[in-house]
């Protein structure tokens, strides 16, 4: 449905022949199959009259169809049946080509009805194709009217110069009263042709501006992550084509002279000027939008484009400049009301580097002004309602320029307003500002009064917005599903008793979205959702895309999924009590043997930046099978070893979960078992037993860090000898000499002390080198340095230090317990 290459015929070809062949008896279904996509690429459905243009277009389409069938016959090894069908079509419709148009319109309309029934609406690709065909039809029609005017005016000139020829022409008209002649000699016909041409020009202009509004709406949705790949080149071509037709019609109007009455001449001139002015104004647009959350004193970029620049500003021409100014919501409304002269009277803010030249690139056929280093120096806040915060205040950047166009150097004021912007002065305002922009981009009506947006939207529309934002930010094609929407609805409405289908009829307000805190929480719905979005984007993208994370679901639903599963079954869900957290729920057993579902304290970005989710899952022996029946080792892989690039040995960590029902475990804190990160020290294989080095250090080789309380706590060697550890490979990374012999810690200390003495570095007994800055910790310079005896007392001498190190682990264990 979203494939831009998908055509109507490629969709209906999957339907049964009976469905597709029953639309009309006047056009064989075999021909529909042979012509395929070509048939729907022609403007059949817009030929709705019997004037000269429509009859001529129908005749040309019939000829093109016959030529297409003849080419297919030449490519077929048995051309006879195709040639017979071709002959039948020509015999049936050559005299009345409009009957062919009616027959094909029935086929296409019937197919579209089937597609609407199957997909609820026509695919976007088919809608775009129809819109392009409509514009092409109206453009050809107004071009045809201009040619008719030119022919008629030439005929009038001949009539004025040759009265006899005029009498012969009138005699022909009387002999053939039903034939539409392009050489009509009546001034009334000329008046009618001019009025008809002006009307069709205005109708074509509406088609162009409608396409322009669609592009602006797509650009607005792109601010929330909706893909917007439409190129501006086709839109620019439409503007240029229509301006050229407008010029041709204006030339014929000027040349008509006394052939038209002065009143009609002035009325037509005004209508043409309005069309041209509208095309000029709307062809000036913001191609690259400035950031919609804009922080003061931060550089930003933007690009504006003049679609008619390559046509109207051909060299040599005067260099024009574009200026950018910040405007408030009130000023934007005055601009929309047609009062541009008053909007910049009051200073709203100051943008540095806010002027750029409007330059034409002949290679790419574009005319742009590029702002590379703009900076919002300051902003003047407006008066807000008592319930509004500064992050709900919207403004915009106005780009404006004055250009002189045409032989008379007529001055046109070009103006383009950016999408709404929220100005912040601190990073902690970013989250709420992004909520304001998300709501405005998703739910603002086209052509609204700046910057009005509805306060309440349907839950279905909110789901579509959240899904698109999630997929765009995470850069994944795996979006949210109906189970996720059900949980999100329960959370934002604070109702766990409503059925899923009942939420579809509810409306969610801006207040529920990002003003009211969730029940029992200290944050709003958007703050919670955006935290998960950021966590997934940075650390969980691959796991989410591979379908390893259940995600948005409640503990109750997780319990119902896991309670009947084998011990060791687990799943991953986003925390609903903490911003930006993911928790692991797994099945374990109570002391009496009954199953129990436990939830591990959520992992946040802080923990996952140290240890990846895959490594955490692999570390925990309690986790064996990812729900429903996927062995974890098949879906979670260890991170590859990073080659050593520094003189330091690498240190890694492992985690463990303390079983809450184990007799040796400590008391389980609220919210589930604690997860501990435990780094350990292992030696390189070239060394001897690592315990020798550990014992010579006089301290434990392992430390423990608890998620939620990220403190590294030394522990004794024996008290936690059963904990999983990882290695600190000791490699030849220092200047202590070759590593083929085992150095004791005492040897290393003695050698380091000797090195320090040789370099006049102060060395304290039984310690590593220690440099004392002259004014460390802000101590006044007039305080004398400590004596050697005082330093020795501070360091507790050898026996005090050794006693402390040997008992440090057990002491800390007692403190923590």
Coordinates of N, CA, C and O in Angstrom, one line a residue, residues 57 149 164 193 241 275 313 340 379 458 508 534 538 544 569 587 613 623 722 747 807:
X57 N -8.7 15.1 -27.9 CA -7.9 14.2 -27.0 C -8.3 12.8 -27.1 O -7.5 11.9 -27.1
X149 N -7.4 31.0 -29.4 CA -7.5 32.4 -29.5 C -6.6 33.0 -30.6 O -6.9 33.9 -31.3
X164 N -14.5 39.7 -49.0 CA -15.0 38.6 -49.8 C -14.7 37.2 -49.1 O -15.5 36.3 -49.1
X193 N -13.9 32.9 -25.7 CA -12.7 32.1 -25.6 C -11.8 32.7 -24.6 O -11.1 32.0 -23.8
X241 N 5.5 25.9 -16.1 CA 4.6 25.7 -17.3 C 3.4 26.6 -17.2 O 2.9 27.2 -18.2
X275 N -3.5 35.7 -10.9 CA -2.9 34.3 -11.1 C -1.4 34.4 -11.0 O -0.8 33.6 -10.3
X313 N 14.6 35.0 -13.3 CA 15.8 35.7 -12.9 C 17.0 35.2 -13.7 O 18.1 34.9 -13.2
X340 N 1.6 42.6 6.0 CA 3.0 42.3 6.1 C 3.8 43.6 6.6 O 4.9 43.4 7.2
X379 N 15.7 36.4 22.5 CA 14.3 36.3 22.2 C 13.5 37.1 23.2 O 13.8 37.1 24.4
X458 N -8.3 12.2 18.3 CA -8.7 10.8 18.5 C -7.5 9.9 18.9 O -6.3 10.2 18.5
X508 N -7.8 12.0 23.2 CA -6.8 12.3 24.2 C -6.5 13.8 24.0 O -6.4 14.4 22.9
X534 N 14.4 7.3 23.4 CA 15.8 7.6 23.4 C 16.7 6.4 23.8 O 17.7 6.2 23.2
X538 N 19.4 4.5 21.2 CA 20.8 4.5 21.5 C 21.4 3.1 21.8 O 22.5 2.7 21.4
X544 N 15.3 -4.5 19.2 CA 13.9 -4.2 18.9 C 13.6 -4.7 17.5 O 12.5 -5.3 17.2
X569 N 12.6 -19.1 31.7 CA 12.0 -18.4 30.6 C 11.9 -16.9 31.0 O 11.5 -16.6 32.1
X587 N 11.1 -16.5 35.0 CA 10.4 -17.5 35.8 C 11.4 -18.1 36.7 O 12.5 -18.6 36.3
X613 N 23.0 -5.0 26.4 CA 21.9 -5.8 26.8 C 22.2 -7.3 26.5 O 21.8 -8.1 27.4
X623 N 18.6 -16.8 33.3 CA 17.8 -16.7 32.0 C 18.3 -17.7 31.0 O 19.5 -17.8 30.7
X722 N 32.5 -16.9 44.7 CA 31.6 -17.7 43.7 C 31.0 -16.7 42.7 O 30.3 -17.2 41.8
X747 N 58.2 -5.9 44.3 CA 59.3 -5.6 43.4 C 58.9 -4.4 42.5 O 59.7 -3.5 42.3
X807 N 41.4 -6.5 55.7 CA 40.0 -6.6 56.3 C 39.0 -5.6 55.6 O 37.9 -5.4 56.1

